[in-house]
Every structure is written in C-alpha cells, then in structure tokens.
C-alpha cells in the first residue's frame, strides 16, 4: 500500500525536532532588554512567546528550568514585586530567531490595588496589542486550577487565539499531585482552555521539559508562507535543443 505525503500548510507547525535539539535551542536564551511600559519595548521581527501567570505559579522557575539557567528569570523574594517585562532572545551562533517575554505575575495580595490595576492593564495591552506575539504560555498551579483572573486573561486573548495565536496552559508543580490527580486536572483544564494545549510540568522532576521545549521550537519555526511572485513566474519554455535526445551541448 502506498501513502501520499502532503505539503505542510503555510503557517502550520513543522514536525517536532529531536528533544535534544529543542532543549539545546532553549539553552541559548540570553537577556535582551527590560521595560516598565509597553511602548518602551523594541519592535521584534521574530516570533515572540509570552510567559504569564499568577504570582507563585512558578513562572521564573519554569523559564530557568526550560533554559537550564539558574538565574535568567528573576524570582523576587516578595511575589508580585517584579514590575517589568523582561525579554530574552533565543538562537544559535549569536542570531535571534525567537524571543521569550517574561511578564510580571499578577494577583498577589501584598501588592497595592493601584499597582495591581496598572500592571493588569499593561499586561492586557501587551497581550492584545503586541504585534509580534506568536504564542502565550499561561502558568497555573494545578492545585488551585484556573482562577477568575486566569479566565479573564483567556477571555481577553480569545480573539487572537481564534485568529491563530498559539496558546498553552502549563500546569506547574506537577510533582505535588499523584498520577490520578494529574489526569483529573488535565481533563478539567482542557475543557477550560478554549482550544489551547494543556501540559503538566515539574521543575523538580523535569516533567514536561522536553515536550514544552519542542512545542516552543515549533511555534518559533512555522512553515513559511509561499512567495506568490515566485509561484506566478512562468518557467522558461523548452527549446528544440533541450528536447533533442542523445545530444550534448558540446557535440551538436
């Protein structure tokens, strides 16, 4: 029986690379810049992936685990105190083929009401308006599930997700749950994720590291759009010499 291979659809995900390739790619992460306001961020011409979630969801630990760097993402001793958007570039040999954006955690009670409102608005503007945004990783403590703030974020980005924005709910601290509990939380969260992917993750046990690295690599290397001008260009017509059998150009 023969099988027919189909060309990948432009904008779709390429095949997942070997886990070692994806993990090695994540290890190239390096600090790019930081900004307290959205308009201070530089324009990015490569895919940009945002990490967002409630304070204490393990966002900084997750980024550091994925990139195999202990202090790339800064984890404040007082959750909710980090109030900057930090960008990290990814790419081998000094090139940049993707950017990770670490957004401030939200929802922590120790932060003043005015700070909460200001940063929630900054994050909302970023998630809704950032032109180069390719994907969002929402980190969530599976013992708490998706909170009202998480669901509000999901609702805010739904139009962009429906338009093709990639979305992943990452259930951190999976080592705190039994296998049965993990399966139950996965099932519930998939119903809430609105079509986004859901994965378990544990920095302690390194659970999910390879899978997430592979997925982020895929997000950052989509199948290229075809060049309409190249497709429309007619090919040169064959000449009689081209079609003459058994003749070479040097020996007419």
Coordinates of C-alpha atoms in Angstrom, one line a residue:
X1 CA 0.0 0.0 0.0
X2 CA 1.3 3.4 -1.0
X3 CA 0.9 6.6 1.1
X4 CA 0.7 10.1 -0.2
X5 CA 2.6 12.8 1.6
X6 CA 1.0 16.2 1.6
X7 CA 2.9 19.5 1.7
X8 CA 2.6 21.3 5.1
X9 CA 0.1 24.2 5.2
X10 CA 1.7 27.6 5.4
X11 CA 1.7 28.9 8.9
X12 CA 1.2 25.4 10.4
X13 CA 3.6 23.7 12.8
X14 CA 6.6 21.9 11.4
X15 CA 7.5 18.4 12.6
X16 CA 8.8 18.4 16.2
X17 CA 12.6 18.3 16.4
X18 CA 14.5 15.8 18.4
X19 CA 14.2 16.7 22.1
X20 CA 17.9 17.3 22.4
X21 CA 17.8 19.8 19.6
X22 CA 14.9 21.7 21.2
X23 CA 16.4 21.7 24.7
X24 CA 19.7 22.8 23.3
X25 CA 18.0 25.6 21.5
X26 CA 16.2 26.7 24.7
X27 CA 19.7 26.8 26.4
X28 CA 20.8 29.6 24.1
X29 CA 18.4 32.1 25.9
X30 CA 20.1 35.3 26.9
X31 CA 18.9 38.6 28.3
X32 CA 17.7 41.1 25.7
X33 CA 16.1 44.0 27.5
X34 CA 13.6 45.1 30.1
X35 CA 10.8 47.7 30.1
X36 CA 8.3 49.1 32.6
X37 CA 5.9 50.2 29.9
X38 CA 4.7 48.6 26.7
X39 CA 5.8 51.4 24.4
X40 CA 9.4 51.1 25.8
X41 CA 9.7 47.6 24.3
X42 CA 11.6 47.3 21.0
X43 CA 9.9 46.2 17.9
X44 CA 10.6 42.5 17.3
X45 CA 10.8 40.9 13.9
X46 CA 10.9 37.3 15.1
X47 CA 8.3 35.2 16.9
X48 CA 7.7 36.3 20.5
X49 CA 6.3 34.0 23.2
X50 CA 5.0 35.4 26.4
X51 CA 5.0 33.7 29.8
X52 CA 2.3 34.9 32.1
X53 CA 0.6 33.7 35.3
X54 CA -0.3 34.4 38.9
X55 CA 2.5 35.2 41.3
X56 CA 3.7 32.0 43.0
X57 CA 2.7 29.9 39.9
X58 CA 6.4 29.1 39.3
X59 CA 6.9 31.2 36.2
X60 CA 10.5 32.2 36.8
X61 CA 11.4 28.7 37.9
X62 CA 9.8 27.3 34.8
X63 CA 11.7 29.6 32.5
X64 CA 15.0 28.9 34.3
X65 CA 14.3 25.2 34.1
X66 CA 13.5 25.2 30.4
X67 CA 16.6 27.3 29.6
X68 CA 18.8 25.4 32.0
X69 CA 19.9 28.6 33.6
X70 CA 19.5 29.2 37.3
X71 CA 19.1 33.0 37.3
X72 CA 17.9 34.0 33.8
X73 CA 14.4 34.9 35.0
X74 CA 14.5 36.8 38.3
X75 CA 12.3 35.5 41.0
X76 CA 11.6 38.2 43.6
X77 CA 11.6 37.2 47.3
X78 CA 8.3 39.1 47.5
X79 CA 6.0 37.7 44.9
X80 CA 4.3 40.3 42.8
X81 CA 7.1 42.9 43.2
X82 CA 8.7 42.3 39.8
X83 CA 7.1 45.0 37.7
X84 CA 8.9 44.9 34.4
X85 CA 8.5 43.0 31.1
X86 CA 11.8 41.1 30.5
X87 CA 12.7 39.9 27.1
X88 CA 15.2 37.0 26.4
X89 CA 16.5 36.2 22.9
X90 CA 16.9 32.6 21.5
X91 CA 19.1 31.5 18.7
X92 CA 22.4 29.8 18.0
X93 CA 25.6 31.5 16.9
X94 CA 24.6 34.9 18.0
X95 CA 21.5 35.1 15.8
X96 CA 18.0 35.6 17.2
X97 CA 15.1 33.5 15.8
X98 CA 12.7 33.9 18.8
X99 CA 12.1 36.0 21.9
X100 CA 10.7 34.9 25.3
X101 CA 8.8 37.6 27.2
X102 CA 8.5 37.2 31.0
X103 CA 5.5 39.2 32.2
X104 CA 5.0 40.2 35.8
X105 CA 3.0 37.9 38.0
X106 CA -0.5 39.0 38.9
X107 CA -3.0 38.6 41.7
X108 CA -0.7 38.7 44.7
X109 CA -2.4 40.3 47.8
X110 CA 0.7 42.1 49.1
X111 CA 0.7 44.4 46.0
X112 CA -1.3 47.6 46.3
X113 CA -4.6 47.9 44.5
X114 CA -3.3 50.6 42.2
X115 CA -0.3 48.6 41.3
X116 CA -2.5 45.6 40.5
X117 CA -4.7 47.6 38.3
X118 CA -1.8 49.3 36.5
X119 CA 0.0 46.1 35.8
X120 CA -3.1 44.2 34.8
X121 CA -3.7 46.9 32.2
X122 CA -0.1 46.8 31.0
X123 CA -0.3 43.0 30.5
X124 CA -3.7 43.2 28.9
X125 CA -2.4 45.8 26.4
X126 CA 0.7 43.7 25.7
X127 CA -1.3 40.5 25.1
X128 CA -3.9 42.2 22.9
X129 CA -1.7 44.7 21.0
X130 CA 1.8 43.3 20.8
X131 CA 2.3 42.8 17.0
X132 CA 5.0 40.1 17.1
X133 CA 3.3 37.9 19.7
X134 CA 3.2 34.4 18.4
X135 CA 2.2 32.4 21.5
X136 CA 1.2 32.6 25.2
X137 CA 2.2 30.2 27.9
X138 CA -0.2 30.6 30.9
X139 CA 1.3 29.0 34.0
X140 CA -1.1 27.7 36.6
X141 CA -0.8 25.9 39.9
X142 CA -2.9 22.7 39.3
X143 CA -3.9 22.6 43.0
X144 CA -5.7 25.9 42.5
X145 CA -6.9 25.5 38.9
X146 CA -7.7 28.3 36.6
X147 CA -8.7 31.3 38.8
X148 CA -11.0 34.2 37.8
X149 CA -8.0 36.2 36.8
X150 CA -6.7 33.4 34.6
X151 CA -10.2 33.0 33.0
X152 CA -10.4 36.8 32.4
X153 CA -7.0 36.6 30.6
X154 CA -8.2 33.7 28.5
X155 CA -11.3 35.7 27.5
X156 CA -9.2 38.8 26.6
X157 CA -6.9 36.9 24.2
X158 CA -9.7 34.7 22.8
X159 CA -10.0 36.8 19.6
X160 CA -6.3 36.5 18.9
X161 CA -6.3 32.8 19.7
X162 CA -9.1 32.3 17.2
X163 CA -7.1 34.2 14.7
X164 CA -4.1 31.8 15.1
X165 CA -2.3 32.9 18.2
X166 CA -0.7 29.8 19.9
X167 CA -1.8 29.1 23.5
X168 CA -0.5 26.7 26.1
X169 CA -1.7 26.2 29.7
X170 CA 1.2 24.8 31.7
X171 CA 0.2 23.2 35.0
X172 CA 3.3 23.6 37.1
X173 CA 4.3 21.9 40.3
X174 CA 3.0 18.6 39.0
X175 CA 5.2 16.7 41.5
X176 CA 2.7 17.8 44.2
X177 CA 0.0 15.7 42.6
X178 CA -0.5 11.9 42.2
X179 CA -0.9 10.5 38.7
X180 CA -4.6 10.2 39.2
X181 CA -4.8 13.8 40.3
X182 CA -2.8 14.9 37.4
X183 CA -5.1 13.1 34.9
X184 CA -8.1 14.7 36.5
X185 CA -6.7 18.2 36.4
X186 CA -5.6 17.8 32.8
X187 CA -9.1 16.7 31.8
X188 CA -10.8 19.6 33.6
X189 CA -8.3 22.2 32.3
X190 CA -8.6 21.1 28.7
X191 CA -12.3 21.8 28.8
X192 CA -11.5 25.3 30.1
X193 CA -8.6 26.1 27.8
X194 CA -10.7 27.0 24.8
X195 CA -8.8 25.0 22.3
X196 CA -5.3 25.7 23.7
X197 CA -2.9 23.0 24.6
X198 CA -2.5 21.8 28.2
X199 CA 0.6 20.1 29.7
X200 CA 1.8 19.1 33.1
X201 CA 5.2 20.5 34.2
X202 CA 7.5 19.9 37.2
X203 CA 10.8 21.8 37.6
X204 CA 11.8 19.4 40.4
X205 CA 11.2 16.2 38.4
X206 CA 11.9 17.7 35.0
X207 CA 8.5 16.5 33.9
X208 CA 7.3 18.1 30.6
X209 CA 10.6 19.9 29.9
X210 CA 11.3 18.1 26.6
X211 CA 7.7 18.4 25.4
X212 CA 7.4 22.1 26.1
X213 CA 10.8 22.8 24.5
X214 CA 9.8 21.0 21.4
X215 CA 6.4 22.9 21.3
X216 CA 8.1 26.3 21.7
X217 CA 10.6 25.4 19.0
X218 CA 7.7 24.5 16.7
X219 CA 5.9 27.8 17.5
X220 CA 9.1 29.7 16.6
X221 CA 9.7 28.0 13.3
X222 CA 6.4 27.9 11.5
X223 CA 6.2 26.7 7.9
X224 CA 7.0 29.7 5.7
X225 CA 4.3 31.3 3.6
X226 CA 4.8 30.7 -0.2
X227 CA 6.1 33.5 -2.3
X228 CA 3.2 34.4 -4.7
X229 CA 5.6 36.2 -7.1
X230 CA 7.8 33.1 -7.4
X231 CA 4.8 30.9 -7.9
X232 CA 3.4 33.2 -10.6
X233 CA 6.7 33.5 -12.5
X234 CA 6.4 31.4 -15.7
X235 CA 9.1 28.8 -16.4
X236 CA 11.3 29.2 -19.4
X237 CA 9.9 27.2 -22.4
X238 CA 11.9 24.2 -23.6
X239 CA 13.9 24.7 -26.8
X240 CA 14.4 22.1 -29.5
X241 CA 17.9 21.6 -28.3
X242 CA 16.7 20.9 -24.8
X243 CA 14.4 18.2 -26.1
X244 CA 16.8 16.6 -28.6
X245 CA 17.6 13.1 -27.3
X246 CA 21.1 11.8 -27.2
X247 CA 22.8 15.1 -27.9
X248 CA 25.1 17.1 -25.7
X249 CA 25.7 20.9 -25.9
X250 CA 29.4 20.3 -26.8
X251 CA 28.7 17.8 -29.6
X252 CA 25.8 19.0 -31.8

